[in-house]
mmCIF file of C-alpha atoms in Angstrom:
data_model
loop_
_atom_site.group_PDB
_atom_site.id
_atom_site.type_symbol
_atom_site.label_atom_id
_atom_site.label_comp_id
_atom_site.label_asym_id
_atom_site.label_seq_id
_atom_site.Cartn_x
_atom_site.Cartn_y
_atom_site.Cartn_z
ATOM 1 C CA MET A 140 0.000 0.000 0.000
ATOM 2 C CA GLN A 141 2.853 2.384 0.880
ATOM 3 C CA HIS A 142 4.394 1.783 -2.553
ATOM 4 C CA LEU A 143 1.176 2.973 -4.188
ATOM 5 C CA VAL A 144 1.187 6.083 -1.987
ATOM 6 C CA VAL A 145 4.772 6.819 -3.014
ATOM 7 C CA LEU A 146 3.973 6.419 -6.709
ATOM 8 C CA PHE A 147 0.839 8.528 -6.308
ATOM 9 C CA SER A 148 2.791 11.255 -4.474
ATOM 10 C CA ILE A 149 5.428 11.385 -7.191
ATOM 11 C CA ALA A 150 2.816 11.434 -9.964
ATOM 12 C CA VAL A 151 0.830 14.238 -8.319
ATOM 13 C CA THR A 152 3.967 16.321 -7.744
ATOM 14 C CA LEU A 153 5.240 15.900 -11.303
ATOM 15 C CA ALA A 154 1.809 16.563 -12.796
ATOM 16 C CA ALA A 155 1.420 19.740 -10.743
ATOM 17 C CA TYR A 156 4.885 20.959 -11.745
ATOM 18 C CA VAL A 157 4.366 20.278 -15.452
ATOM 19 C CA ALA A 158 0.915 21.841 -15.491
ATOM 20 C CA PHE A 159 1.891 25.059 -13.706
ATOM 21 C CA ARG A 160 5.159 25.385 -15.609
ATOM 22 C CA ARG A 161 3.229 25.253 -18.870
ATOM 23 C CA LEU A 162 0.773 27.779 -17.483
ATOM 24 C CA TYR A 163 3.629 30.107 -16.519
ATOM 25 C CA LEU A 164 5.381 29.771 -19.867
ATOM 26 C CA ARG A 165 2.142 30.535 -21.665
ATOM 27 C CA TYR A 166 1.185 33.682 -19.748
ATOM 28 C CA VAL A 167 4.528 34.644 -18.038
ATOM 29 C CA HIS A 168 2.913 36.353 -15.053
ATOM 30 C CA PRO A 169 4.602 36.726 -11.618
ATOM 31 C CA LEU A 170 1.519 35.447 -9.829
ATOM 32 C CA LEU A 171 1.835 32.167 -11.719
ATOM 33 C CA ASN A 172 4.835 31.127 -9.616
ATOM 34 C CA VAL A 173 5.490 27.449 -10.339
ATOM 35 C CA VAL A 174 6.832 26.594 -6.869
ATOM 36 C CA ILE A 175 3.985 28.223 -4.939
ATOM 37 C CA LEU A 176 1.173 26.935 -7.131
ATOM 38 C CA SER A 177 2.618 23.419 -7.384
ATOM 39 C CA SER A 178 3.114 23.233 -3.614
ATOM 40 C CA ALA A 179 -0.430 24.449 -2.964
ATOM 41 C CA ALA A 180 -1.868 21.926 -5.412
ATOM 42 C CA VAL A 181 0.098 19.019 -3.923
ATOM 43 C CA VAL A 182 -0.923 19.978 -0.371
ATOM 44 C CA ALA A 183 -4.567 20.234 -1.443
ATOM 45 C CA VAL A 184 -4.482 16.768 -3.052
ATOM 46 C CA LEU A 185 -2.745 15.199 -0.034
ATOM 47 C CA VAL A 186 -5.291 16.702 2.356
ATOM 48 C CA ALA A 187 -8.212 15.664 0.159
ATOM 49 C CA CYS A 188 -6.881 12.091 -0.064
ATOM 50 C CA GLY A 189 -5.984 11.893 3.637
ATOM 51 C CA ILE A 190 -2.302 11.198 2.964
ATOM 52 C CA PRO A 191 -0.095 12.317 5.896
ATOM 53 C CA PHE A 192 3.168 14.126 5.271
ATOM 54 C CA GLU A 193 5.138 11.157 6.617
ATOM 55 C CA SER A 194 3.789 8.995 3.782
ATOM 56 C CA TYR A 195 4.506 11.706 1.203
ATOM 57 C CA ALA A 196 8.054 12.168 2.528
ATOM 58 C CA GLU A 197 9.232 8.855 1.063
ATOM 59 C CA GLY A 198 8.253 9.970 -2.422
ATOM 60 C CA ARG A 199 9.772 13.374 -1.745
ATOM 61 C CA ASP A 200 13.098 11.773 -0.868
ATOM 62 C CA ILE A 201 13.108 9.919 -4.193
ATOM 63 C CA MET A 202 12.334 13.115 -6.108
ATOM 64 C CA THR A 203 14.943 15.214 -4.316
ATOM 65 C CA PHE A 204 17.711 12.609 -4.652
ATOM 66 C CA PRO A 205 18.854 13.998 -8.061
ATOM 67 C CA LEU A 206 19.040 17.491 -6.536
ATOM 68 C CA GLY A 207 22.752 17.087 -5.742
ATOM 69 C CA PRO A 208 23.802 16.109 -9.278
ATOM 70 C CA ALA A 209 21.468 18.777 -10.674
ATOM 71 C CA THR A 210 23.181 21.415 -8.520
ATOM 72 C CA VAL A 211 26.548 20.266 -9.799
ATOM 73 C CA GLY A 212 25.073 20.603 -13.293
ATOM 74 C CA LEU A 213 24.959 24.375 -12.758
ATOM 75 C CA ALA A 214 28.699 24.239 -13.389
ATOM 76 C CA VAL A 215 28.015 23.616 -17.095
ATOM 77 C CA PRO A 216 26.578 27.063 -17.926
ATOM 78 C CA LEU A 217 29.170 28.602 -15.581
ATOM 79 C CA TYR A 218 31.924 26.948 -17.627
ATOM 80 C CA ARG A 219 30.422 28.283 -20.839
ATOM 81 C CA CYS A 220 30.501 31.796 -19.325
ATOM 82 C CA ARG A 221 34.016 31.442 -17.925
ATOM 83 C CA ARG A 222 35.493 34.230 -20.071
ATOM 84 C CA LEU A 223 32.794 36.691 -19.012
ATOM 85 C CA ILE A 224 33.215 35.701 -15.362
ATOM 86 C CA GLY A 225 36.971 36.070 -15.566
ATOM 87 C CA LYS A 226 36.700 39.483 -17.235
ATOM 88 C CA TYR A 227 34.289 40.890 -14.652
ATOM 89 C CA ALA A 228 35.361 38.832 -11.627
ATOM 90 C CA LEU A 229 35.939 41.805 -9.328
ATOM 91 C CA PRO A 230 32.653 43.663 -10.072
ATOM 92 C CA ILE A 231 30.740 40.389 -9.748
ATOM 93 C CA ALA A 232 32.335 39.552 -6.390
ATOM 94 C CA ALA A 233 31.881 43.123 -5.096
ATOM 95 C CA SER A 234 28.213 43.309 -6.096
ATOM 96 C CA VAL A 235 27.355 39.970 -4.502
ATOM 97 C CA ALA A 236 29.292 40.873 -1.339
ATOM 98 C CA CYS A 237 27.452 44.200 -1.021
ATOM 99 C CA GLY A 238 24.122 42.521 -1.704
ATOM 100 C CA SER A 239 24.751 39.817 0.878
ATOM 101 C CA LEU A 240 25.809 42.295 3.550
ATOM 102 C CA ALA A 241 22.844 44.575 2.800
ATOM 103 C CA ALA A 242 20.441 41.622 3.020
ATOM 104 C CA MET A 243 21.793 40.548 6.394
ATOM 105 C CA LEU A 244 21.928 43.987 8.006
ATOM 106 C CA SER A 245 18.618 45.307 6.656
ATOM 107 C CA ALA A 246 16.691 42.245 7.803
ATOM 108 C CA GLY A 247 18.490 42.147 11.144
ATOM 109 C CA PHE A 248 18.004 45.828 11.972
ATOM 110 C CA ILE A 249 14.335 45.776 10.924
ATOM 111 C CA ALA A 250 13.730 42.707 13.082
ATOM 112 C CA LYS A 251 15.580 44.313 15.995
ATOM 113 C CA ALA A 252 13.691 47.596 15.579
ATOM 114 C CA GLY A 253 10.471 45.595 15.656
ATOM 115 C CA GLY A 254 11.352 44.298 19.105
ATOM 116 C CA LEU A 255 11.810 40.674 18.105
ATOM 117 C CA PRO A 256 13.814 38.426 20.467
ATOM 118 C CA ARG A 257 17.522 38.093 19.740
ATOM 119 C CA GLU A 258 17.107 34.439 18.721
ATOM 120 C CA VAL A 259 14.639 35.467 16.009
ATOM 121 C CA VAL A 260 16.866 38.338 14.859
ATOM 122 C CA MET A 261 19.829 35.964 14.500
ATOM 123 C CA SER A 262 17.614 33.499 12.641
ATOM 124 C CA ILE A 263 16.529 36.047 10.047
ATOM 125 C CA VAL A 264 20.053 37.358 9.340
ATOM 126 C CA PRO A 265 21.059 34.510 6.936
ATOM 127 C CA LYS A 266 17.688 34.460 5.121
ATOM 128 C CA GLY A 267 19.257 35.234 1.726
ATOM 129 C CA VAL A 268 21.344 32.070 1.396
ATOM 130 C CA SER A 269 20.483 28.427 0.864
ATOM 131 C CA ILE A 270 19.297 26.338 3.807
ATOM 132 C CA PRO A 271 22.579 24.452 4.548
ATOM 133 C CA PHE A 272 24.422 27.779 4.913
ATOM 134 C CA ALA A 273 21.587 29.454 6.836
ATOM 135 C CA VAL A 274 21.108 26.649 9.352
ATOM 136 C CA GLU A 275 24.784 26.591 10.304
ATOM 137 C CA ILE A 276 25.062 30.393 10.452
ATOM 138 C CA ALA A 277 21.975 30.596 12.669
ATOM 139 C CA ARG A 278 23.254 27.849 14.951
ATOM 140 C CA LEU A 279 26.649 29.501 15.401
ATOM 141 C CA SER A 280 25.229 32.996 15.941
ATOM 142 C CA GLY A 281 22.616 32.073 18.534
ATOM 143 C CA GLY A 282 19.642 31.756 16.215
ATOM 144 C CA ILE A 283 17.100 28.965 15.801
ATOM 145 C CA PRO A 284 18.052 26.717 12.836
ATOM 146 C CA PRO A 285 14.506 25.519 11.951
ATOM 147 C CA LEU A 286 13.272 29.124 12.048
ATOM 148 C CA ALA A 287 16.202 30.182 9.866
ATOM 149 C CA ALA A 288 15.211 27.501 7.340
ATOM 150 C CA ALA A 289 11.651 28.860 7.331
ATOM 151 C CA PHE A 290 12.939 32.394 6.652
ATOM 152 C CA VAL A 291 15.074 31.056 3.785
ATOM 153 C CA VAL A 292 12.053 29.374 2.196
ATOM 154 C CA ALA A 293 9.928 32.516 2.614
ATOM 155 C CA THR A 294 12.692 34.700 1.139
ATOM 156 C CA GLY A 295 13.173 32.420 -1.851
ATOM 157 C CA THR A 296 9.446 32.181 -2.487
ATOM 158 C CA LEU A 297 8.991 35.950 -2.327
ATOM 159 C CA GLY A 298 12.083 36.549 -4.472
ATOM 160 C CA GLY A 299 10.951 34.008 -7.035
ATOM 161 C CA LEU A 300 7.518 35.610 -7.096
ATOM 162 C CA ILE A 301 8.362 39.295 -7.426
ATOM 163 C CA GLY A 302 12.108 39.400 -8.151
ATOM 164 C CA ALA A 303 12.089 39.272 -11.952
ATOM 165 C CA PRO A 304 9.089 41.593 -12.466
ATOM 166 C CA LEU A 305 10.533 44.062 -9.951
ATOM 167 C CA LEU A 306 13.829 44.183 -11.862
ATOM 168 C CA THR A 307 11.894 44.721 -15.072
ATOM 169 C CA ARG A 308 9.880 47.523 -13.474
ATOM 170 C CA LEU A 309 13.138 49.154 -12.340
ATOM 171 C CA GLY A 310 14.450 49.032 -15.895
ATOM 172 C CA ILE A 311 17.158 46.448 -15.187
ATOM 173 C CA THR A 312 17.351 44.434 -18.402
ATOM 174 C CA ASP A 313 21.006 43.356 -18.496
ATOM 175 C CA PRO A 314 21.022 39.547 -18.151
ATOM 176 C CA VAL A 315 24.172 39.548 -15.993
ATOM 177 C CA ALA A 316 22.729 42.089 -13.556
ATOM 178 C CA ARG A 317 19.387 40.282 -13.428
ATOM 179 C CA GLY A 318 21.037 36.937 -12.740
ATOM 180 C CA LEU A 319 23.322 38.282 -10.036
ATOM 181 C CA SER A 320 20.422 40.095 -8.353
ATOM 182 C CA LEU A 321 18.118 37.088 -8.346
ATOM 183 C CA GLY A 322 20.812 34.676 -7.140
ATOM 184 C CA THR A 323 21.985 36.998 -4.372
ATOM 185 C CA ALA A 324 18.533 37.916 -3.082
ATOM 186 C CA ALA A 325 16.579 34.692 -3.563
ATOM 187 C CA HIS A 326 19.175 31.843 -3.703
ATOM 188 C CA ALA A 327 17.862 28.674 -5.401
ATOM 189 C CA GLN A 328 14.388 29.941 -6.303
ATOM 190 C CA GLY A 329 15.895 33.111 -7.705
ATOM 191 C CA THR A 330 18.297 30.961 -9.714
ATOM 192 C CA ALA A 331 15.394 28.881 -11.023
ATOM 193 C CA SER A 332 13.613 32.081 -12.004
ATOM 194 C CA ALA A 333 16.745 33.366 -13.758
ATOM 195 C CA LEU A 334 17.230 30.072 -15.604
ATOM 196 C CA MET A 335 13.783 30.524 -17.124
ATOM 197 C CA GLU A 336 15.083 33.769 -18.662
ATOM 198 C CA GLY A 337 18.050 32.063 -20.309
ATOM 199 C CA GLU A 338 21.419 30.418 -19.775
ATOM 200 C CA LEU A 339 23.397 33.609 -19.093
ATOM 201 C CA PRO A 340 21.174 35.016 -16.305
ATOM 202 C CA GLY A 341 20.781 31.499 -14.942
ATOM 203 C CA SER A 342 24.527 30.919 -14.758
ATOM 204 C CA MET A 343 25.067 34.326 -13.129
ATOM 205 C CA ALA A 344 22.358 33.555 -10.575
ATOM 206 C CA GLY A 345 23.967 30.198 -9.784
ATOM 207 C CA LEU A 346 27.316 31.882 -9.312
ATOM 208 C CA ALA A 347 25.766 34.582 -7.125
ATOM 209 C CA MET A 348 23.996 31.987 -4.995
ATOM 210 C CA ILE A 349 27.307 30.243 -4.269
ATOM 211 C CA LEU A 350 29.217 33.469 -3.605
ATOM 212 C CA ALA A 351 26.400 34.839 -1.424
ATOM 213 C CA GLY A 352 26.591 31.747 0.777
ATOM 214 C CA MET A 353 30.335 32.175 1.183
ATOM 215 C CA PHE A 354 30.167 35.938 1.831
ATOM 216 C CA THR A 355 27.287 35.575 4.267
ATOM 217 C CA ALA A 356 29.129 32.910 6.234
ATOM 218 C CA ALA A 357 32.265 35.074 6.297
ATOM 219 C CA CYS A 358 30.441 38.297 7.253
ATOM 220 C CA ALA A 359 28.006 36.760 9.746
ATOM 221 C CA PRO A 360 30.250 37.492 12.771
ATOM 222 C CA LEU A 361 30.376 41.171 11.738
ATOM 223 C CA ALA A 362 26.593 41.287 11.361
ATOM 224 C CA VAL A 363 26.119 39.628 14.750
ATOM 225 C CA TRP A 364 28.476 42.168 16.341
ATOM 226 C CA LEU A 365 26.703 45.142 14.721
ATOM 227 C CA LEU A 366 23.313 43.818 15.778
ATOM 228 C CA GLY A 367 24.454 43.364 19.352
#
């Protein structure tokens, strides 16, 4: 019976992804975010069918297993853009470093000004990087790792939803700038959004996501000190 649940979970997830991706590609509207709509559809089906998350998790593990090799696959477009990256290495590194530091300090100071407990403030500081980075940074700086992971997911979802249209509204059309912005601000979901715009912005977003994780980890002690 569990095997049928696993197969059903995988089929529902894939069907939701394919359907909403086609919908997005047809209308290209920020509200048609593939991750949000697919997640909502899968949750609705699981609730309607009475399938607990524990039963779905086995199918999820099978689907996320190729995530590691797929992440390594981001190196392919990066390699194709190696001359561009080498030519503009310093501006790329400086822009991602500034973006990472601004993301940490702005979120931290806003949370502190709002009177949130220090543990919550330290959990929101690494919100702009991927979960493995954020969890460790939060743990080492006195934050709450599961809460940090939740902030990362919320940041990526919001960035994937409004990041690209906001850049367009601001008149930022350069594919390198768009990719670096999306990867720095919204990590993996921003990178996925950039990849839908093309290989160049996607590769820049992947590079920015990696650099942002490194810069955030390196600058976290400074942010913690500034935030008290």
